[in-house]
Amino acid sequence: MIRLLRLFCLAVLLVVVSASPTAAHDVRAGADLRIAQTIAGAELTLVIKATTRVPGPLRVEVIGFPSAPALDLRLRSTADGRVTHGTAAPGRPAQFRVEETGPHELTVGAGGETAVIPFRVLVDRGSGWEFLIYGGLFVAGLLLVGGLLTGAFNRRGRPAVVVTAVAAAGISVAALIVVLEPWLPARPPDGAEPRPTGSALGRPYVQRVVTTVPARPAAGEEFTTRVELFDGSTGRPVDDLAVHHEAMAHLVVTSQDGRYFRHVHPLRTAPGRLEVRLRADRPGRYLTYVELERTDSGGQLLTGSFTVAGPERPTASPGPGIQDAAAGTVTVTPAVPRAGRPATVEVAANGTPRPWLGMAGHLIVRAEDGEFLGHVHEMGTPGSRLRFTFGFPVPGRYFAWAQYATDRGITTVPFTVEVPR
Amino acid sequence: MIRTKGMKGLGGLVLAGLLAVVVVAFVVARTSGGDPVTTAGTRYAVTVTADRNTIDVRLDRGEADTVTVAAVMPAMGHAMPEATARKAAPGHFVAEGDLFSMGGGWELSVRLTGPPGEETLTFTTLVAD
Ligand SMILES: [Cu+2]
């Protein structure tokens, strides 16, 4: 009984230390990999569909918000180097074939831009414990039958005890595993990244360098915003980003005065390097916020800024999405929110929201001075009303942008909130 | 007599329990440990086996003149100095020494130079204690 208890404790301990890690870029049965990308001026989500068997087919779908260009896709296994090509567009998925589980790279190209998305194809191998159940029962059965046939049970003394003991052990193992299976550590699936059992969670902080190409973009002209990520402890590029709210990174770019707002999903152009093309119509200072999460770690927010040179050049395209500031669509309760107390922001959506980045709606809140940025999620209100609960941390003026997706694309509703002293 | 029989029964049960623990412990122990990792780049492909004091690099594709390895433990933020692997045989390079400060999950960057050019292949491997 004591042994049983000890074993149970061991099993519980194993479960505690092998708590499931942050989902990296894995594709496995029942788990599609969804990655938002801002490419060729379009906002889209790539869906690498779940696989049940390898070798087998692998499908890649594209969802446009509201539309997406045809994407040139190239799938490469980084285990055996095999390369296959395909194209995908909304409603026209690409069919690939994977020969091996493990690490792969999907290169996505459109409009002269290229992203490389690393991911792993995993296939579950079962818990791996059932052979102990069958093994234990098999040994017990063999010994009992053998014991009966040889008459070991009729003789007193050692043979009977040994045969009984070993048979009992077999049954004990089988029974233990049956009872404990839900708590036993599952065997890693085929193709999983090698990881030690009981590894501690948390990785060093990320340092960022935010630049633009060209270094001083001109108003109205397209430029590239580049975010380079470095490990604070080793100085190496950070290339272990987990998919977090359906993207490797979320980049929010706002002008100091809050009139310009973009929420985009930069492309991984090299290990530790994220890039996205933008256009700003007015000169001035722009603030950047990158929301990301390293594997096995929590979320991080990295800030930066850049300057756009004059003169003002209103652009024909205001960027992807619809800017909809129709009066009366936003209600804040209480009407005069108090710092540190939860307030409710309700947005009457124009149309039926469809999930975007895994949620019905997003609310991004920036303090006027840029020192605070919050990202709030809609909590699942039925119908076309989006409801967010958020506590404005300190008194002051806040710029806020509510975002949701409909068949017409992504709608951004800008508004400001005053939080009095 | 009855007493001895009881004792023997207890002994059998203890033995059974012990066996069960040993079998389960063996299986748990068997599930951890390093395996060779094969990684293919555009110029080279390598199969690497790593333990505390040796990194064994075998080229599956591409001819390399020099091979260096740099190890980083992402979970701890540990970086080890770059080590140059000596050519043990054509297509087989071995780095030796104090290559890892501890056992666990390590990210290895293998930098290869040779006629096909320079390439760094990065992957994760398990290093036993
Ligand atoms: Cu985002």
Coordinates of C-alpha atoms and ligand atoms in Angstrom, one line a residue:
Chain A
M1 CA 0.0 0.0 0.0
I2 CA 2.8 2.4 0.9
R3 CA 4.6 1.5 -2.3
L4 CA 1.4 2.1 -4.3
L5 CA 1.2 5.5 -2.6
R6 CA 4.8 6.2 -3.4
L7 CA 4.3 5.3 -7.0
F8 CA 1.3 7.5 -7.1
C9 CA 3.3 10.4 -5.7
L10 CA 6.0 9.8 -8.3
A11 CA 3.4 9.9 -11.0
V12 CA 1.8 13.1 -9.7
L13 CA 5.3 14.7 -9.5
L14 CA 6.1 13.7 -13.1
V15 CA 2.8 15.2 -14.2
V16 CA 3.5 18.5 -12.3
V17 CA 7.0 18.9 -13.7
S18 CA 6.1 18.0 -17.3
A19 CA 3.3 20.5 -17.5
S20 CA 2.4 21.1 -21.2
P21 CA 4.7 23.7 -22.8
T22 CA 3.6 26.8 -24.7
A23 CA 2.4 25.6 -28.2
A24 CA 5.2 26.3 -30.6
H25 CA 4.6 26.1 -34.4
D26 CA 3.2 22.6 -34.4
V27 CA 0.8 20.9 -36.8
R28 CA -0.8 17.8 -35.4
A29 CA -4.0 15.9 -35.5
G30 CA -6.8 18.2 -34.2
A31 CA -4.6 21.3 -34.1
D32 CA -4.2 23.4 -37.2
L33 CA -1.5 26.0 -37.2
R34 CA -3.0 29.5 -37.9
I35 CA -0.6 32.3 -38.6
A36 CA -1.6 35.9 -39.4
Q37 CA 0.6 37.7 -42.0
T38 CA 0.5 41.1 -43.5
I39 CA 1.8 40.6 -47.0
A40 CA 1.5 42.5 -50.3
G41 CA -0.8 45.0 -48.6
A42 CA -3.2 42.3 -47.5
E43 CA -4.1 41.0 -44.0
L44 CA -4.5 37.3 -44.1
T45 CA -4.4 34.1 -42.0
L46 CA -2.5 31.1 -43.2
V47 CA -3.9 27.8 -42.0
I48 CA -1.6 24.8 -42.1
K49 CA -4.2 22.0 -41.7
A50 CA -3.8 19.2 -39.2
T51 CA -2.3 16.0 -40.3
T52 CA -3.2 12.6 -39.1
R53 CA -0.6 10.5 -40.9
V54 CA 2.9 10.9 -42.3
P55 CA 3.8 10.3 -45.1
G56 CA 0.6 11.9 -46.1
P57 CA -1.0 15.1 -47.4
L58 CA -0.6 18.5 -45.9
R59 CA -3.1 21.3 -46.9
V60 CA -2.4 25.0 -46.6
E61 CA -5.4 27.4 -46.7
V62 CA -5.6 31.2 -46.9
I63 CA -8.2 33.3 -45.3
G64 CA -8.3 36.9 -46.5
F65 CA -9.5 39.9 -44.5
P66 CA -11.3 40.6 -46.7
S67 CA -9.2 39.3 -49.6
A68 CA -5.8 37.9 -50.2
P69 CA -3.5 37.6 -53.2
A70 CA -2.4 34.2 -54.6
L71 CA 0.6 33.1 -52.5
D72 CA 3.6 31.3 -53.8
L73 CA 4.4 28.5 -51.4
R74 CA 7.5 26.4 -50.9
L75 CA 7.6 23.6 -48.4
R76 CA 10.9 22.4 -47.3
S77 CA 11.7 19.7 -44.8
T78 CA 14.7 20.8 -42.7
A79 CA 15.2 17.1 -41.7
D80 CA 15.8 15.7 -45.2
G81 CA 15.9 18.8 -47.4
R82 CA 13.0 17.8 -49.6
V83 CA 11.3 20.8 -51.4
T84 CA 7.8 21.0 -52.9
H85 CA 6.0 24.0 -54.4
G86 CA 2.4 25.1 -54.5
T87 CA 0.1 28.1 -54.7
A88 CA -2.8 29.0 -52.5
A89 CA -5.5 31.7 -52.5
P90 CA -8.7 32.1 -50.6
G91 CA -10.9 29.1 -51.5
R92 CA -8.0 27.5 -53.3
P93 CA -5.9 25.6 -50.8
A94 CA -2.5 24.2 -51.7
Q95 CA -1.9 20.5 -51.4
F96 CA 1.5 19.3 -50.2
R97 CA 2.8 15.9 -49.3
V98 CA 5.0 15.4 -46.2
E99 CA 7.3 12.4 -46.2
E100 CA 8.6 12.8 -42.7
T101 CA 7.5 14.2 -39.3
G102 CA 9.7 16.9 -37.7
P103 CA 10.9 20.4 -38.7
H104 CA 9.7 22.1 -41.9
E105 CA 9.8 25.6 -43.4
L106 CA 7.0 27.2 -45.3
T107 CA 8.2 30.0 -47.5
V108 CA 5.4 32.4 -48.5
G109 CA 5.8 34.8 -51.3
A110 CA 3.5 37.6 -52.7
G111 CA 4.0 41.0 -54.2
G112 CA 7.8 40.8 -53.9
E113 CA 7.7 40.0 -50.2
T114 CA 8.8 36.7 -48.6
A115 CA 8.2 35.1 -45.2
V116 CA 9.7 31.9 -43.9
I117 CA 7.6 30.2 -41.3
P118 CA 9.2 27.4 -39.4
F119 CA 6.9 24.7 -38.0
R120 CA 6.9 21.0 -37.0
V121 CA 4.7 18.2 -38.3
L122 CA 3.8 16.0 -35.4
V123 CA 2.0 12.6 -35.3
D124 CA 0.8 11.2 -32.0
R125 CA 2.2 7.8 -31.2
G126 CA -0.3 7.0 -28.4
S127 CA 0.6 7.2 -24.8
G128 CA 3.2 4.5 -25.0
W129 CA 2.1 3.0 -21.7
E130 CA -0.3 0.4 -23.1
F131 CA 2.5 -2.1 -23.7
L132 CA 3.0 -2.2 -20.0
I133 CA -0.7 -3.0 -19.5
Y134 CA -0.6 -5.8 -22.0
G135 CA 2.9 -6.9 -21.0
G136 CA 1.9 -7.1 -17.3
L137 CA -1.3 -9.1 -18.1
F138 CA 0.6 -11.3 -20.5
V139 CA 3.3 -12.1 -18.0
A140 CA 0.7 -12.8 -15.3
G141 CA -1.3 -15.0 -17.6
L142 CA 1.7 -16.9 -18.8
L143 CA 2.9 -17.6 -15.2
L144 CA -0.5 -18.6 -13.9
V145 CA -1.2 -21.0 -16.7
G146 CA 2.4 -22.3 -16.5
G147 CA 2.2 -22.6 -12.8
L148 CA -1.0 -24.6 -13.0
L149 CA 0.4 -26.9 -15.7
T150 CA 3.6 -27.6 -13.9
G151 CA 1.8 -28.0 -10.6
A152 CA 3.9 -25.3 -8.9
F153 CA 1.0 -24.3 -6.8
N154 CA 0.6 -27.8 -5.3
R155 CA 4.1 -27.7 -3.9
R156 CA 4.7 -25.7 -0.8
G157 CA 7.5 -23.2 -0.5
R158 CA 9.6 -21.2 -2.9
P159 CA 8.3 -21.9 -6.4
A160 CA 4.6 -21.2 -5.6
V161 CA 5.6 -17.9 -3.8
V162 CA 7.8 -16.8 -6.7
V163 CA 5.3 -17.6 -9.4
T164 CA 2.5 -15.9 -7.4
A165 CA 4.6 -12.9 -6.7
V166 CA 5.7 -12.4 -10.3
A167 CA 2.2 -12.9 -11.6
A168 CA 0.9 -10.5 -9.0
A169 CA 3.6 -8.0 -10.1
G170 CA 2.4 -8.3 -13.7
I171 CA -1.2 -7.6 -12.7
S172 CA -0.1 -4.8 -10.4
V173 CA 1.8 -3.1 -13.2
A174 CA -1.1 -3.4 -15.6
A175 CA -3.6 -2.2 -13.0
L176 CA -1.4 0.7 -11.9
I177 CA -1.0 1.9 -15.5
V178 CA -4.8 1.6 -16.2
V179 CA -5.5 3.7 -13.1
L180 CA -2.7 6.2 -13.4
E181 CA -2.7 6.6 -17.2
P182 CA -4.5 10.0 -17.2
W183 CA -1.7 11.4 -15.0
L184 CA 1.3 9.7 -16.6
P185 CA 3.4 11.8 -18.9
A186 CA 2.5 11.2 -22.5
R187 CA 5.2 10.2 -24.9
P188 CA 6.1 13.0 -27.1
P189 CA 4.6 12.7 -30.6
D190 CA 6.8 11.8 -33.6
G191 CA 8.6 14.8 -34.9
A192 CA 8.5 16.8 -31.7
E193 CA 11.4 19.1 -30.7
P194 CA 13.6 17.2 -28.3
R195 CA 13.0 18.6 -24.9
P196 CA 14.0 17.5 -21.4
T197 CA 11.3 16.3 -19.1
G198 CA 10.7 18.7 -16.3
S199 CA 12.3 21.6 -18.0
A200 CA 11.8 24.9 -16.2
L201 CA 9.5 27.5 -17.9
G202 CA 10.7 30.9 -18.9
R203 CA 13.4 32.2 -21.2
P204 CA 15.5 35.3 -21.1
Y205 CA 14.0 38.6 -22.1
V206 CA 14.1 39.8 -25.7
Q207 CA 16.0 43.0 -26.8
R208 CA 14.8 44.6 -29.9
V209 CA 16.2 47.0 -32.5
V210 CA 13.4 48.8 -34.5
T211 CA 14.5 50.4 -37.7
T212 CA 13.0 51.4 -41.0
V213 CA 14.3 50.9 -44.5
P214 CA 15.0 53.6 -45.7
A215 CA 16.2 55.0 -42.4
R216 CA 14.1 58.1 -42.8
P217 CA 11.0 57.3 -44.8
A218 CA 9.1 60.1 -46.6
A219 CA 5.4 60.7 -46.0
G220 CA 3.3 58.9 -48.5
E221 CA 6.0 56.5 -49.6
E222 CA 6.2 52.9 -48.8
F223 CA 8.9 51.8 -46.3
T224 CA 9.8 48.7 -44.4
T225 CA 9.6 48.5 -40.6
R226 CA 12.2 46.1 -39.4
V227 CA 12.2 44.5 -35.9
E228 CA 15.3 42.5 -35.0
L229 CA 15.1 40.4 -31.9
F230 CA 18.1 39.5 -29.7
D231 CA 18.3 37.3 -26.6
G232 CA 19.2 39.4 -23.5
S233 CA 21.4 36.7 -22.1
T234 CA 23.3 35.4 -25.1
G235 CA 23.0 38.2 -27.7
R236 CA 21.9 35.7 -30.3
P237 CA 18.9 36.3 -32.6
V238 CA 15.7 35.2 -31.0
D239 CA 14.1 32.7 -33.3
D240 CA 11.9 30.7 -30.9
L241 CA 8.7 32.7 -31.1
A242 CA 5.6 30.9 -30.2
V243 CA 2.4 31.5 -32.1
H244 CA 0.5 33.9 -29.8
H245 CA -3.0 34.9 -30.7
E246 CA -2.5 33.4 -34.1
A247 CA 0.6 35.3 -35.0
M248 CA 4.4 35.1 -34.4
A249 CA 4.2 38.8 -33.5
H250 CA 1.7 41.6 -33.5
L251 CA 2.9 45.0 -34.4
V252 CA 1.0 48.1 -33.5
V253 CA 2.2 51.3 -35.1
T254 CA 0.6 54.7 -34.1
S255 CA 1.6 58.2 -34.7
Q256 CA 2.4 60.3 -31.6
D257 CA -0.9 62.2 -32.0
G258 CA -2.9 58.9 -32.3
R259 CA -4.3 59.8 -35.8
Y260 CA -2.4 57.0 -37.5
F261 CA -3.0 53.4 -36.4
R262 CA -1.9 50.0 -37.9
H263 CA -2.2 46.6 -36.3
V264 CA -0.1 44.3 -38.6
H265 CA 1.6 40.9 -38.5
P266 CA 5.2 41.2 -39.7
L267 CA 6.9 38.6 -41.8
R268 CA 9.8 36.5 -40.6
T269 CA 12.4 37.3 -43.3
A270 CA 15.4 35.8 -41.4
P271 CA 16.0 34.2 -38.0
G272 CA 15.1 36.8 -35.4
R273 CA 14.1 39.4 -38.0
L274 CA 10.5 40.6 -38.6
E275 CA 9.5 43.0 -41.4
V276 CA 6.4 44.6 -42.7
R277 CA 5.7 47.3 -45.3
L278 CA 3.9 50.4 -44.3
R279 CA 3.0 53.8 -45.6
A280 CA 2.4 56.9 -43.5
D281 CA 0.7 60.0 -44.9
R282 CA 2.0 62.6 -42.4
P283 CA 5.5 63.5 -41.1
G284 CA 6.3 63.1 -37.5
R285 CA 7.1 60.6 -34.8
Y286 CA 5.6 57.1 -34.9
L287 CA 5.5 54.7 -32.0
T288 CA 5.9 50.9 -32.4
Y289 CA 4.7 48.2 -30.1
V290 CA 5.6 44.5 -30.7
E291 CA 3.6 41.9 -28.8
L292 CA 5.2 38.4 -28.9
E293 CA 5.9 35.4 -26.8
R294 CA 9.0 33.1 -26.7
T295 CA 8.5 29.4 -26.5
D296 CA 8.0 28.2 -22.9
S297 CA 7.6 31.8 -21.8
G298 CA 5.0 34.5 -21.2
G299 CA 4.1 37.4 -23.4
Q300 CA 6.4 40.4 -23.9
L301 CA 5.8 43.9 -25.2
L302 CA 8.7 45.6 -27.0
T303 CA 8.6 49.3 -27.9
G304 CA 10.4 51.5 -30.4
S305 CA 9.9 54.5 -32.6
F306 CA 10.8 56.0 -35.9
T307 CA 10.4 59.3 -37.7
V308 CA 8.7 60.0 -41.0
A309 CA 10.0 63.0 -42.9
G310 CA 7.7 65.7 -44.4
P311 CA 5.9 67.2 -46.2
E312 CA 2.4 65.8 -45.7
R313 CA 1.3 63.6 -48.6
P314 CA -2.2 62.2 -48.2
T315 CA -2.3 58.7 -49.6
A316 CA -5.1 57.2 -51.6
S317 CA -5.0 54.0 -49.7
P318 CA -5.4 54.3 -46.0
G319 CA -3.9 50.9 -45.5
P320 CA -5.6 47.6 -45.1
G321 CA -9.0 47.7 -43.5
I322 CA -11.8 50.2 -42.9
Q323 CA -11.5 53.2 -40.6
D324 CA -15.0 53.6 -39.2
A325 CA -15.5 56.5 -36.7
A326 CA -19.3 56.6 -37.1
A327 CA -20.5 58.5 -34.0
G328 CA -22.5 56.7 -31.4
T329 CA -21.0 53.2 -32.0
V330 CA -18.9 53.2 -28.8
T331 CA -20.3 53.3 -25.3
V332 CA -18.1 53.5 -22.3
T333 CA -19.6 52.5 -18.9
P334 CA -19.2 54.4 -16.6
A335 CA -19.2 57.3 -19.0
V336 CA -16.4 58.9 -16.9
P337 CA -14.2 55.9 -16.1
R338 CA -12.1 55.9 -12.9
A339 CA -8.5 55.0 -12.9
G340 CA -7.8 51.4 -11.7
R341 CA -11.5 50.4 -11.8
P342 CA -12.9 48.2 -14.5
A343 CA -14.8 50.0 -17.2
T344 CA -16.9 48.4 -20.0
V345 CA -16.4 49.5 -23.6
E346 CA -19.2 48.4 -25.9
V347 CA -18.9 48.6 -29.7
A348 CA -21.9 48.2 -32.0
A349 CA -20.4 46.3 -34.9
N350 CA -21.5 47.0 -38.4
G351 CA -22.2 43.5 -39.6
T352 CA -21.6 40.1 -38.0
P353 CA -18.1 39.8 -36.6
R354 CA -16.2 36.7 -37.6
P355 CA -13.2 35.4 -35.6
W356 CA -9.9 37.2 -36.3
L357 CA -6.8 36.2 -34.4
G358 CA -8.9 33.8 -32.5
M359 CA -11.3 36.4 -31.0
A360 CA -14.4 38.2 -32.1
G361 CA -12.9 41.6 -31.3
H362 CA -9.7 43.4 -30.2
L363 CA -9.3 46.6 -28.3
I364 CA -6.0 48.4 -28.3
V365 CA -5.6 51.2 -25.8
R366 CA -2.6 53.6 -25.8
A367 CA -1.9 56.4 -23.3
E368 CA -1.6 59.8 -25.0
D369 CA 2.1 60.0 -24.1
G370 CA 2.7 56.5 -25.5
E371 CA 4.0 55.1 -22.2
F372 CA 1.2 52.5 -21.9
L373 CA -0.3 50.1 -24.4
G374 CA -3.0 47.5 -23.6
H375 CA -4.5 44.8 -25.8
V376 CA -8.0 43.7 -24.6
H377 CA -10.0 40.9 -26.0
E378 CA -13.7 40.6 -26.5
M379 CA -15.2 38.1 -24.1
G380 CA -17.7 36.4 -26.3
T381 CA -20.8 38.5 -26.3
P382 CA -23.5 37.0 -28.6
G383 CA -24.7 39.1 -31.5
S384 CA -23.1 42.0 -33.2
R385 CA -22.2 43.9 -30.0
L386 CA -18.6 43.7 -28.8
R387 CA -18.0 44.1 -25.1
F388 CA -14.6 44.7 -23.6
T389 CA -13.7 45.1 -19.9
F390 CA -10.6 47.2 -19.1
G391 CA -9.3 49.2 -16.2
F392 CA -7.5 52.3 -17.3
P393 CA -4.4 52.2 -15.1
V394 CA -3.8 55.9 -14.4
P395 CA -5.7 59.2 -15.0
G396 CA -5.1 60.8 -18.4
R397 CA -6.1 60.7 -22.0
Y398 CA -6.2 57.4 -23.9
F399 CA -6.4 56.7 -27.6
A400 CA -8.3 53.5 -28.2
W401 CA -9.0 51.4 -31.3
A402 CA -11.6 48.7 -31.4
Q403 CA -11.1 46.1 -34.1
Y404 CA -13.2 43.4 -35.6
A405 CA -13.5 41.4 -38.8
T406 CA -16.5 41.0 -41.1
D407 CA -16.9 39.8 -44.6
R408 CA -16.0 43.4 -45.6
G409 CA -12.6 43.1 -43.9
I410 CA -11.2 44.5 -40.7
T411 CA -13.0 47.5 -39.2
T412 CA -11.1 49.8 -36.9
V413 CA -13.2 52.1 -34.7
P414 CA -11.0 54.8 -33.2
F415 CA -12.1 56.8 -30.1
T416 CA -10.6 58.6 -27.1
V417 CA -11.3 58.1 -23.4
E418 CA -10.6 60.7 -20.7
V419 CA -9.9 59.3 -17.2
P420 CA -10.0 62.2 -14.7
R421 CA -7.9 62.6 -11.6
Chain B
M1 CA 2.3 -22.1 10.3
I2 CA -0.5 -19.8 9.3
R3 CA 1.7 -16.9 10.5
T4 CA 4.6 -18.0 8.2
K5 CA 2.3 -18.3 5.3
G6 CA 1.0 -14.8 5.9
M7 CA 4.5 -13.6 6.0
K8 CA 5.3 -15.3 2.8
G9 CA 2.2 -13.8 1.2
L10 CA 3.3 -10.3 2.4
G11 CA 6.8 -11.0 1.0
G12 CA 5.3 -11.9 -2.4
L13 CA 3.2 -8.7 -2.4
V14 CA 6.3 -6.6 -1.5
L15 CA 8.2 -8.3 -4.3
A16 CA 5.4 -7.6 -6.7
G17 CA 5.3 -4.0 -5.7
L18 CA 9.0 -3.7 -6.1
L19 CA 8.9 -5.2 -9.5
A20 CA 6.2 -2.9 -10.6
V21 CA 8.2 0.1 -9.4
V22 CA 11.3 -1.1 -11.2
V23 CA 9.5 -1.7 -14.5
V24 CA 7.8 1.7 -14.4
A25 CA 11.0 3.5 -13.4
F26 CA 12.8 1.8 -16.3
V27 CA 10.3 2.9 -18.7
V28 CA 10.3 6.5 -17.4
A29 CA 14.1 6.5 -17.6
R30 CA 14.1 5.1 -21.1
T31 CA 11.9 8.0 -22.4
S32 CA 14.7 10.6 -21.9
G33 CA 18.1 10.9 -23.5
G34 CA 19.7 12.3 -26.7
D35 CA 19.3 10.9 -30.2
P36 CA 21.1 11.9 -33.4
V37 CA 19.5 14.9 -35.1
T38 CA 19.5 15.2 -38.9
T39 CA 19.2 18.7 -40.3
A40 CA 19.3 19.7 -44.0
G41 CA 20.2 23.2 -45.2
T42 CA 20.4 24.4 -48.8
R43 CA 24.2 23.6 -49.0
Y44 CA 24.8 20.9 -46.4
A45 CA 23.0 18.3 -44.5
V46 CA 24.3 16.9 -41.2
T47 CA 23.6 14.3 -38.6
V48 CA 24.7 15.3 -35.2
T49 CA 25.0 13.4 -32.0
A50 CA 25.9 15.3 -28.8
D51 CA 26.9 14.4 -25.3
R52 CA 28.5 16.4 -22.5
N53 CA 32.1 16.1 -23.9
T54 CA 31.7 15.2 -27.6
I55 CA 29.8 16.6 -30.6
D56 CA 29.9 14.2 -33.5
V57 CA 29.0 15.8 -36.9
R58 CA 28.5 13.6 -39.9
L59 CA 27.9 15.2 -43.3
D60 CA 25.1 13.7 -45.3
R61 CA 25.4 16.2 -48.1
G62 CA 28.0 18.8 -49.1
E63 CA 31.8 18.7 -48.5
A64 CA 33.0 20.9 -45.7
D65 CA 36.5 22.0 -44.9
T66 CA 35.8 23.5 -41.5
V67 CA 33.0 22.8 -39.0
T68 CA 32.4 24.9 -35.8
V69 CA 29.7 24.4 -33.2
A70 CA 28.2 27.0 -30.9
A71 CA 25.8 25.8 -28.2
V72 CA 23.1 27.8 -26.4
M73 CA 20.7 26.7 -23.7
P74 CA 17.6 28.8 -24.5
A75 CA 15.9 28.0 -21.2
M76 CA 18.8 29.2 -19.1
G77 CA 20.3 31.8 -21.4
H78 CA 23.6 30.0 -21.4
A79 CA 25.9 30.4 -24.3
M80 CA 29.1 28.3 -24.7
P81 CA 32.2 29.4 -26.6
E82 CA 32.3 28.4 -30.3
A83 CA 34.3 25.1 -30.7
T84 CA 36.1 24.0 -33.8
A85 CA 35.5 20.4 -34.7
R86 CA 38.5 18.4 -36.0
K87 CA 38.2 16.3 -39.1
A88 CA 38.3 12.7 -38.0
A89 CA 37.6 11.3 -41.4
P90 CA 36.2 12.6 -44.7
G91 CA 32.7 13.9 -43.9
H92 CA 33.1 13.2 -40.2
F93 CA 34.0 16.0 -37.7
V94 CA 34.3 15.7 -33.9
A95 CA 34.4 18.5 -31.3
E96 CA 35.7 17.5 -27.9
G97 CA 36.0 19.3 -24.6
D98 CA 33.8 20.9 -22.1
L99 CA 31.1 21.7 -24.6
F100 CA 28.0 21.9 -22.4
S101 CA 27.8 23.4 -18.9
M102 CA 24.9 21.2 -18.0
G103 CA 22.6 18.5 -19.3
G104 CA 19.3 19.5 -20.9
G105 CA 17.9 21.0 -24.1
W106 CA 20.5 22.8 -26.1
E107 CA 20.3 24.7 -29.4
L108 CA 23.3 23.9 -31.6
S109 CA 24.4 26.1 -34.4
V110 CA 26.8 24.2 -36.7
R111 CA 28.6 26.5 -39.1
L112 CA 30.1 24.8 -42.1
T113 CA 32.5 26.2 -44.7
G114 CA 33.7 24.5 -47.8
P115 CA 33.4 24.5 -51.6
P116 CA 29.5 24.8 -51.5
G117 CA 29.9 28.0 -49.4
E118 CA 29.1 28.9 -45.8
E119 CA 26.0 27.8 -44.0
T120 CA 24.8 27.6 -40.4
L121 CA 22.4 24.9 -39.4
T122 CA 20.6 25.4 -36.2
F123 CA 18.6 22.7 -34.3
T124 CA 17.7 21.5 -30.8
T125 CA 19.2 18.5 -29.2
L126 CA 19.0 16.8 -25.8
V127 CA 22.3 16.4 -23.8
A128 CA 22.2 13.8 -21.1
D129 CA 23.6 14.8 -17.6
Ligands
CU1 CU -2.3 41.1 -34.0

